[in-house]
Amino acid sequence: MRLSQFHLHTSKETPAEAEIVSHKLMLKAGMIRKLAAGLYTWSPLGLRVLRKVERAVREEMNAAGAIEVLMPAVQPKELWEETGRWEKFGGQLLKMKDRKDAWYCYGPTHEEVITDFARNELSSYKQLPVNFYQIQTKFRDEIRPRFGVMRAREFLMKDSYSFHVSDEDLNREYRSMYDTYGRIFTRLGLKFRAVSADSGAIGGAVSHEFQVLAESGEDAIFFSDGSDYAANVELAEAISPGPRGAATEAMRKVDTPHQKTCEDVAALMGITLDRTVKSVAVMGTDAEGNPQFVLALVRGDHAVNEVKLGKLAGLAGYRLATEAEIAGHLGSEPGFLGPVKPAKAIRIVADRSVAAMSDFVVGANEKGFHLAGVNWGRDLPEPDEVADIRNVVEGDPSPDGKGTLQIARGIEVGHVFQLGDKYAKALKLTVLDANGKAATPVMGCYGIGVSRIVAAAIEQNFDENGIVWPEPMAPWQAVVCVINPKNDAAVAEAAQALYRDLNAAGVEAALDDRGLRPGAMFADIELIGIPHRIVVSERGLAAGTFEYRHRQASESENLDRTGVFAKFGK
């Protein structure tokens, strides 16, 4: 590709709208252009990178035995109603009507569509297992799209769905896809980690996220320094701290007129924060489905994990209690809440660490007061339930008993799920088994954010001059730069010959024949992240050499033709 014939539009200015490195550099390099909030046009340069990622994903999926399909982006309401997700999926589901007033959505995912396809195409166990995949545009109506293509509303995704006659067969394909994802991210030159994860709105019992490690990552990843254990913050388990100590203090009321937070109370009393207990009032349901007031207790230096709490009986879809509900059940206002002698019967859920505490401090359910020296079994009944409901913190023991938990930041670029029979049952998908009886297949689901990988790679690979692409993702492996201020025909011909020979040898090269001054030319090449730069000049031509520089090298090298080709293993 001659850059004089290519649309390359870079900028020296840092865009004011961009918040993170990948967004800034993608705009400066001219890879994307904003159309509206969360909607981007991919320029020819950006599309070259996107297609590199797409090709790696497609080739590895094909090699793993998956079969490519292409499903409609627009999906009918009736299909989503069969699974109950038309309402449950929430505000991210973009809904629209056609001219006949029929409702549709722009697909954020395709479990319903692929299962509908399967119930019309699959009839026998002999057709299973099968894994269908597509690479297609998705739309999720993000409440606050940000960070460029990292959290856009429209994005390119690879989603695949497998169908199986048994859980054992699903486990086999799940492992195959897990390994395939590892090969994809390794092939693209990314540093990543697979972590146990919560399945969220997709559903299913088992799932793993693939996280590209980057300091700017939105997700917290916890991993053991003594084993292979790794999980995201939603799933990382906080183990019990051990047996409860004996009571050594009498319960007493402490005047805390303006202290409403655990931090302020601990400071007033001159104690450490881990001796206080935080009370979070929420509304769930009891066994009969009636509203139930629940007080969730975590240590003052910990935070409630909303996902873990929501998995407890009666707390799926819980909400925070209102001030009126708090006053009615505890007889107090927020800031002074606690589990001791509530005004009405309530359900108390204590985190494992709280259940192991003695002589702790809680709100007194009276404005301006807290209770100190509180002990389970003496000053209040044992909690109704003890569970892991907090976020882990760095330094916690690893749940597998090996080492302690460390924290890293990550960007989720892939997610694999074992769905079980959730969608097959809802959409009444059955096949005949070996005995001729109707059986419901179990399913797996496997997603990769193709466009997000591009931004994640930049977050992991950049310097003060621009993008530093892993070579498999770069728009071109090499650029031949022509330094020709005198319009020297020999220099131009030598550059063109080198450009042709590199491509003929299998090196994907571009020719920068735009006629720019060297400084501006080199700045562009560094900004867009080309791994290898080869300069052809009058001086070098006279010496029989080319000036070669790797994107990450501090100095250039003068090499003859053989030396240049050796850099590419040719």
XYZ file of C-alpha atoms in Angstrom:
570
model
C 0.000 0.000 0.000
C 1.335 3.409 -1.036
C 0.464 5.875 1.698
C 0.130 8.621 -0.939
C -2.943 6.685 -2.120
C -4.209 5.746 1.355
C -6.423 7.774 3.670
C -4.163 8.477 6.648
C -5.302 11.445 8.713
C -3.388 11.874 11.964
C -3.511 14.711 14.479
C -0.971 16.286 16.810
C -3.639 17.471 19.236
C -4.994 15.376 22.106
C -8.802 15.245 21.747
C -10.600 16.869 24.665
C -13.359 14.221 24.614
C -10.953 11.323 25.183
C -10.447 10.062 28.745
C -8.174 7.031 28.398
C -5.050 6.309 26.353
C -6.651 4.056 23.747
C -9.405 6.586 23.003
C -6.867 9.419 22.677
C -4.490 7.478 20.456
C -7.185 5.979 18.240
C -8.485 9.487 17.545
C -5.000 10.993 17.087
C -4.001 8.160 14.759
C -7.214 8.632 12.802
C -8.401 5.070 13.421
C -11.931 6.046 14.463
C -14.234 9.027 14.142
C -17.223 9.692 16.384
C -20.654 9.833 14.798
C -22.721 10.034 18.005
C -22.416 8.885 21.617
C -21.016 5.369 21.525
C -21.100 5.197 17.708
C -17.885 5.259 15.668
C -16.807 5.058 12.047
C -13.706 2.919 11.572
C -11.298 4.563 9.153
C -9.300 2.519 6.603
C -6.400 2.433 9.083
C -8.570 1.326 12.001
C -10.336 -1.239 9.854
C -7.015 -2.867 8.925
C -6.367 -3.545 12.606
C -9.935 -4.664 13.264
C -9.739 -7.139 10.388
C -6.459 -8.541 11.756
C -8.235 -9.349 15.023
C -11.256 -10.724 13.197
C -9.072 -12.981 11.048
C -7.275 -14.441 14.067
C -10.593 -15.119 15.798
C -12.116 -16.718 12.698
C -9.139 -18.927 11.939
C -8.849 -20.217 15.496
C -12.591 -20.848 15.783
C -12.552 -22.749 12.492
C -9.552 -24.773 13.652
C -11.462 -25.674 16.831
C -14.309 -27.120 14.758
C -16.847 -24.306 15.136
C -19.088 -23.519 12.143
C -19.690 -19.940 11.018
C -23.218 -18.588 10.529
C -24.667 -15.090 10.296
C -27.835 -14.233 12.190
C -30.058 -11.143 11.920
C -29.081 -8.152 14.013
C -32.755 -7.198 14.389
C -34.789 -9.666 16.452
C -38.561 -9.965 17.089
C -40.033 -9.281 20.503
C -41.891 -12.596 20.549
C -38.643 -14.554 20.643
C -37.355 -12.621 23.654
C -40.685 -13.031 25.415
C -40.301 -16.801 25.211
C -37.219 -16.567 27.437
C -38.609 -13.752 29.593
C -35.763 -11.430 28.698
C -37.764 -8.767 26.854
C -38.283 -7.061 30.209
C -35.509 -8.646 32.283
C -32.608 -7.582 30.065
C -33.165 -3.977 31.089
C -32.451 -0.607 29.527
C -29.527 -1.832 27.430
C -31.995 -3.549 25.106
C -32.737 -1.130 22.250
C -36.394 -1.639 21.325
C -38.084 -0.354 18.181
C -41.269 -0.689 16.129
C -41.663 -1.293 12.423
C -44.314 0.312 10.197
C -46.858 -2.320 11.298
C -46.314 -1.463 14.975
C -44.554 -4.775 15.601
C -41.831 -4.649 18.253
C -38.220 -5.634 17.601
C -34.867 -5.175 19.305
C -31.377 -4.597 17.983
C -29.588 -7.720 19.179
C -27.182 -7.278 22.112
C -26.626 -11.047 22.058
C -28.100 -14.011 20.170
C -29.068 -16.831 22.563
C -32.711 -16.625 21.504
C -31.992 -16.499 17.778
C -29.514 -19.387 17.730
C -31.814 -21.556 19.845
C -34.698 -20.806 17.487
C -32.412 -21.780 14.595
C -31.460 -24.978 16.404
C -35.049 -26.009 17.190
C -35.831 -25.839 13.487
C -32.591 -27.473 12.288
C -31.648 -30.066 14.899
C -33.781 -33.140 15.442
C -31.429 -35.962 16.459
C -28.598 -36.552 18.895
C -26.599 -37.649 15.845
C -26.357 -33.961 14.815
C -24.697 -33.092 18.139
C -22.361 -31.774 19.359
C -22.308 -28.683 17.180
C -20.891 -25.195 17.735
C -22.183 -22.284 15.635
C -20.428 -18.906 15.669
C -20.744 -15.515 14.025
C -18.783 -12.267 13.896
C -21.343 -9.511 13.824
C -22.291 -6.041 15.008
C -24.123 -5.843 18.334
C -25.875 -2.930 20.033
C -26.295 -2.319 23.748
C -27.792 0.987 24.825
C -25.148 1.892 27.411
C -26.428 4.462 29.882
C -23.054 6.240 29.671
C -20.988 5.209 26.666
C -17.367 6.221 27.213
C -13.746 5.390 26.523
C -14.191 5.250 22.755
C -14.735 1.730 21.424
C -13.941 0.302 24.863
C -17.516 0.915 25.995
C -19.400 1.804 22.845
C -23.054 1.192 22.144
C -22.356 -0.452 18.793
C -19.510 -2.962 18.649
C -18.182 -5.969 16.764
C -18.442 -9.266 18.591
C -17.746 -12.919 18.000
C -20.443 -14.979 19.678
C -20.747 -18.736 19.491
C -23.189 -21.281 20.875
C -22.739 -25.006 21.307
C -25.363 -27.743 21.719
C -24.774 -31.061 23.517
C -26.560 -34.231 24.592
C -24.865 -34.337 27.994
C -23.147 -32.197 30.620
C -19.962 -34.194 30.065
C -19.943 -33.244 26.395
C -20.616 -29.597 27.279
C -17.660 -29.691 29.675
C -15.446 -30.973 26.855
C -16.459 -28.166 24.450
C -16.235 -25.559 27.205
C -12.630 -26.616 27.800
C -11.981 -26.543 24.058
C -13.303 -22.982 23.775
C -11.360 -21.951 26.893
C -8.172 -23.231 25.247
C -9.118 -21.663 21.893
C -9.510 -18.263 23.524
C -6.077 -18.662 25.066
C -4.639 -19.347 21.616
C -6.419 -16.317 20.123
C -5.103 -13.858 22.692
C -1.626 -15.385 22.627
C -1.587 -15.187 18.835
C -2.521 -11.500 19.007
C 0.417 -10.828 21.320
C -1.635 -9.841 24.374
C -0.869 -10.329 28.059
C -4.045 -11.740 29.565
C -5.494 -13.827 32.363
C -8.535 -16.113 32.528
C -10.540 -15.657 35.741
C -13.605 -17.283 37.283
C -16.573 -14.969 36.841
C -20.245 -14.423 37.533
C -22.555 -15.279 34.624
C -24.740 -12.185 35.024
C -27.701 -11.634 32.669
C -26.559 -14.377 30.261
C -27.118 -17.077 32.865
C -25.550 -20.456 33.530
C -23.622 -22.033 36.370
C -19.991 -21.810 35.204
C -18.182 -18.994 33.435
C -14.725 -17.495 32.923
C -13.669 -14.053 31.770
C -10.556 -13.369 29.731
C -8.972 -10.155 30.916
C -6.264 -8.182 29.119
C -4.027 -6.862 31.887
C -3.743 -3.064 31.880
C -3.476 -0.417 34.587
C -6.433 1.430 33.064
C -8.703 -1.627 33.247
C -12.156 -1.129 34.751
C -12.213 -4.594 36.317
C -10.421 -5.728 39.449
C -8.862 -9.177 39.121
C -7.765 -11.114 42.173
C -5.197 -13.868 41.833
C -3.213 -15.987 44.243
C 0.524 -15.452 44.564
C 0.862 -19.144 45.383
C -1.374 -20.939 42.853
C -3.343 -20.604 39.620
C -6.469 -19.317 41.399
C -7.925 -16.196 39.768
C -11.369 -14.588 39.862
C -12.972 -11.239 39.246
C -14.201 -9.113 42.130
C -17.787 -10.346 41.696
C -16.821 -13.967 42.298
C -13.580 -13.959 44.314
C -14.340 -15.747 47.558
C -13.560 -14.252 50.954
C -12.975 -17.181 53.299
C -13.886 -17.315 56.982
C -11.250 -15.682 59.195
C -11.419 -18.428 61.836
C -13.137 -18.994 65.201
C -14.756 -16.164 67.101
C -12.898 -14.715 70.064
C -14.370 -14.597 73.549
C -16.180 -11.482 74.787
C -13.960 -9.224 76.926
C -16.066 -6.036 77.079
C -19.498 -5.100 78.342
C -21.891 -3.560 75.817
C -22.152 0.191 76.268
C -23.713 3.147 74.485
C -21.321 5.690 72.949
C -22.281 9.264 72.137
C -21.610 9.881 68.421
C -23.570 13.061 67.675
C -22.207 13.719 64.177
C -20.410 10.450 63.340
C -22.468 8.479 60.812
C -19.768 6.473 59.021
C -17.638 3.648 60.355
C -14.541 5.706 59.578
C -15.745 8.656 61.657
C -16.892 6.456 64.556
C -13.569 4.570 64.631
C -11.663 7.875 64.624
C -13.763 9.263 67.484
C -13.291 6.130 69.590
C -9.610 5.703 68.740
C -10.054 2.166 67.412
C -9.192 0.452 64.136
C -11.818 0.356 61.407
C -11.925 -3.455 61.417
C -13.572 -3.379 64.863
C -16.661 -1.647 63.481
C -19.607 -3.176 61.616
C -21.390 -1.560 58.678
C -25.167 -2.152 58.417
C -26.744 -2.045 54.953
C -30.550 -2.080 54.896
C -32.182 -3.702 51.853
C -35.577 -5.061 50.849
C -35.939 -8.640 49.626
C -38.659 -11.272 49.876
C -39.394 -14.056 52.344
C -40.140 -17.699 51.484
C -43.754 -16.801 50.644
C -42.727 -13.962 48.348
C -43.714 -11.198 50.742
C -41.518 -8.098 51.208
C -38.805 -8.648 53.816
C -36.492 -6.156 55.502
C -32.907 -7.422 55.535
C -29.889 -6.005 57.355
C -26.634 -7.027 55.662
C -23.586 -6.705 57.911
C -19.980 -6.316 56.780
C -16.898 -5.195 58.635
C -16.285 -1.443 58.589
C -13.210 -1.801 56.386
C -15.057 -3.991 53.863
C -17.692 -3.352 51.181
C -20.838 -5.313 50.353
C -20.538 -7.328 47.153
C -23.851 -6.735 45.375
C -23.570 -9.839 43.196
C -22.878 -12.162 46.122
C -25.670 -10.641 48.194
C -28.091 -10.959 45.285
C -27.462 -14.711 45.079
C -28.870 -15.379 48.544
C -32.418 -16.690 48.928
C -34.983 -13.913 48.602
C -32.420 -11.285 47.564
C -32.369 -11.663 43.793
C -33.167 -8.182 42.502
C -33.059 -6.658 45.993
C -33.123 -2.884 46.460
C -31.946 -0.490 49.136
C -34.522 0.187 51.821
C -36.119 3.625 51.946
C -35.726 5.929 54.955
C -39.364 5.247 55.855
C -38.787 1.468 55.762
C -35.637 1.874 57.853
C -37.456 3.973 60.448
C -40.324 1.469 60.565
C -38.111 -1.565 61.143
C -35.206 -0.140 63.122
C -36.694 3.010 64.663
C -33.767 5.107 63.493
C -32.339 7.098 60.621
C -29.439 6.065 58.369
C -26.015 6.516 59.934
C -26.899 4.930 63.265
C -28.251 1.544 62.183
C -27.452 -1.786 63.800
C -28.758 -5.299 64.449
C -29.309 -4.920 68.228
C -32.990 -4.816 69.299
C -34.663 -3.686 66.053
C -38.164 -2.190 66.326
C -39.617 -5.070 64.265
C -38.560 -8.573 63.317
C -35.958 -8.437 60.553
C -33.646 -10.864 58.755
C -29.968 -10.455 59.592
C -27.331 -11.619 57.104
C -23.778 -11.397 58.425
C -20.637 -11.676 56.386
C -18.295 -14.447 57.485
C -15.867 -11.922 58.951
C -18.619 -10.247 61.000
C -19.857 -13.596 62.339
C -16.338 -14.176 63.696
C -16.146 -10.790 65.485
C -16.375 -10.073 69.185
C -16.446 -6.796 71.107
C -17.493 -4.911 67.968
C -19.128 -1.523 67.374
C -22.506 -1.056 65.614
C -25.160 1.599 65.328
C -27.512 1.828 68.307
C -30.678 2.406 66.233
C -30.879 5.759 67.965
C -29.846 9.058 66.438
C -26.467 10.218 67.760
C -25.428 6.889 69.331
C -23.492 3.708 68.629
C -22.992 0.565 70.704
C -19.527 -0.716 71.628
C -18.527 -4.072 73.121
C -21.275 -5.907 71.237
C -21.108 -9.727 71.150
C -23.120 -12.398 69.362
C -25.237 -14.676 71.552
C -25.099 -12.285 74.494
C -26.235 -8.885 73.238
C -28.072 -10.069 70.132
C -29.066 -13.440 68.668
C -26.803 -15.274 66.246
C -27.378 -14.010 62.678
C -30.124 -15.616 60.615
C -27.564 -16.370 57.933
C -23.793 -16.266 57.617
C -22.473 -15.931 54.061
C -19.665 -14.490 51.963
C -21.191 -11.121 51.001
C -18.140 -8.839 50.806
C -15.553 -7.838 48.243
C -12.191 -9.461 48.799
C -9.235 -7.156 49.384
C -5.569 -7.508 48.577
C -3.827 -9.649 51.157
C -6.836 -11.902 51.884
C -5.988 -15.630 52.007
C -6.527 -17.421 48.691
C -9.690 -19.569 48.785
C -7.709 -22.628 47.660
C -5.482 -22.339 50.718
C -2.389 -21.484 48.681
C -0.899 -18.028 49.121
C -2.635 -14.680 49.416
C -4.717 -12.680 46.972
C -3.096 -9.964 44.871
C -4.947 -7.436 42.708
C -4.479 -6.457 39.085
C -6.535 -4.349 36.697
C -8.006 -5.891 33.598
C -10.146 -5.244 30.532
C -12.653 -7.963 29.754
C -12.271 -9.071 26.137
C -13.822 -12.535 26.254
C -16.297 -14.551 28.303
C -17.253 -18.234 28.158
C -20.380 -19.668 29.805
C -21.942 -23.031 30.504
C -25.605 -22.178 29.969
C -27.078 -25.574 30.748
C -30.643 -26.049 29.489
C -31.910 -22.531 30.334
C -32.570 -21.381 26.757
C -33.292 -24.805 25.288
C -36.068 -25.343 27.847
C -37.530 -21.876 27.438
C -37.685 -22.248 23.651
C -38.743 -25.926 23.809
C -35.736 -27.224 21.877
C -35.599 -31.021 21.916
C -33.834 -33.726 19.920
C -34.391 -37.479 19.836
C -31.853 -39.317 21.976
C -30.319 -42.757 21.327
C -33.492 -44.376 22.688
C -35.781 -42.383 20.433
C -37.061 -40.185 23.269
C -37.216 -36.389 23.296
C -34.274 -34.865 25.166
C -33.410 -31.223 25.912
C -29.849 -30.329 24.844
C -27.540 -28.329 27.082
C -25.753 -25.291 25.707
C -22.539 -23.331 25.965
C -22.019 -19.693 24.998
C -18.701 -18.059 24.110
C -18.149 -14.352 23.350
C -15.205 -12.198 22.274
C -15.274 -8.409 21.951
C -13.483 -8.058 18.610
C -13.535 -4.257 18.505
C -12.765 -3.991 22.229
C -9.599 -6.047 21.739
C -8.205 -3.242 19.562
C -8.573 -0.682 22.354
C -7.409 -3.134 25.028
C -4.238 -3.849 23.046
C -3.437 -0.122 22.947
C -4.016 0.237 26.702
C -1.366 -2.426 27.145
C 1.033 -1.258 24.428
C 1.870 2.447 24.092
C 4.529 5.016 24.856
C 4.860 8.809 24.729
C 5.044 8.720 20.925
C 1.938 6.655 20.278
C 0.766 3.093 19.806
C 3.184 0.153 20.055
C 1.216 -2.626 18.360
C 1.909 -6.287 18.966
C 3.129 -7.252 15.506
C 0.153 -9.540 14.679
C -2.230 -6.583 15.099
C -0.277 -3.797 13.403
C -1.792 -2.229 10.264
C 1.455 -3.178 8.486
C 4.520 -5.006 9.711
C 6.854 -2.482 8.131
C 6.883 0.900 6.415
C 9.477 1.872 3.833
C 10.047 5.632 4.206
C 11.315 7.635 1.232
C 13.629 10.543 2.079
C 13.787 12.293 -1.272
C 14.003 16.084 -0.986
C 15.652 16.394 -4.419
C 13.197 14.103 -6.178
C 16.052 11.694 -6.841
C 14.760 8.973 -9.178
C 17.318 6.470 -7.862
C 16.090 6.890 -4.272
C 12.462 6.546 -5.353
C 13.198 3.419 -7.383
C 15.248 1.827 -4.575
C 12.424 2.437 -2.091
C 9.824 0.983 -4.451
C 12.006 -2.053 -5.145
C 12.508 -2.707 -1.405
C 8.777 -2.275 -0.803
C 7.941 -4.763 -3.591
C 10.540 -7.283 -2.446
C 9.393 -7.196 1.182
C 5.804 -7.919 0.191
C 6.926 -10.636 -2.214
C 8.823 -12.241 0.676
C 5.681 -12.275 2.820
C 6.365 -9.130 4.838
C 3.283 -6.915 4.920
C 4.814 -3.532 4.082
C 3.593 -0.049 3.163
C 5.474 2.611 1.225
C 5.460 6.107 2.693
C 5.797 8.151 -0.493
C 3.790 11.144 0.740
C 6.783 13.468 0.417
C 6.693 14.639 4.053
C 9.710 15.961 5.930
C 11.446 13.192 7.908
C 10.305 14.450 11.328
C 6.627 14.564 10.383
C 6.851 11.236 8.547
C 8.531 9.430 11.448
C 6.097 10.940 13.968
C 3.164 9.531 11.980
C 4.749 6.079 11.727
C 5.437 6.001 15.466
C 1.958 7.296 16.303
C 0.200 4.586 14.296
C 2.522 1.979 15.791
C 4.220 0.272 12.846
C 6.751 -2.239 14.278
C 9.508 -1.822 11.660
C 10.659 1.386 9.933
C 13.074 1.271 7.001
C 14.386 4.548 5.599
C 15.690 4.873 2.040
C 17.783 8.005 1.469
C 20.404 9.376 -0.915
C 23.139 9.013 1.712
C 22.172 5.455 2.559
C 21.902 4.504 -1.086
C 25.440 5.742 -1.701
C 26.654 3.606 1.214
C 24.623 0.580 0.138
C 22.576 0.609 3.362
C 19.116 1.339 4.731
C 18.342 2.955 8.071
C 16.346 0.408 10.113
C 14.626 1.020 13.430
C 12.272 -1.129 15.455
C 9.373 0.735 17.049
C 10.652 -0.021 20.541
C 14.368 0.545 19.846
C 16.139 3.661 21.070
C 18.588 3.825 18.161
C 18.569 3.168 14.416
C 20.791 0.665 12.610
C 22.377 0.941 9.174
C 21.820 -2.384 7.415
C 22.342 -3.721 3.951
C 19.540 -5.486 2.116
C 20.427 -8.860 3.644
C 20.438 -7.374 7.129
C 17.016 -5.796 6.619
C 15.443 -9.048 5.464
C 17.077 -10.894 8.349
C 15.002 -8.756 10.748
C 11.954 -10.559 9.380
C 13.538 -13.982 9.326
C 13.835 -13.872 5.534
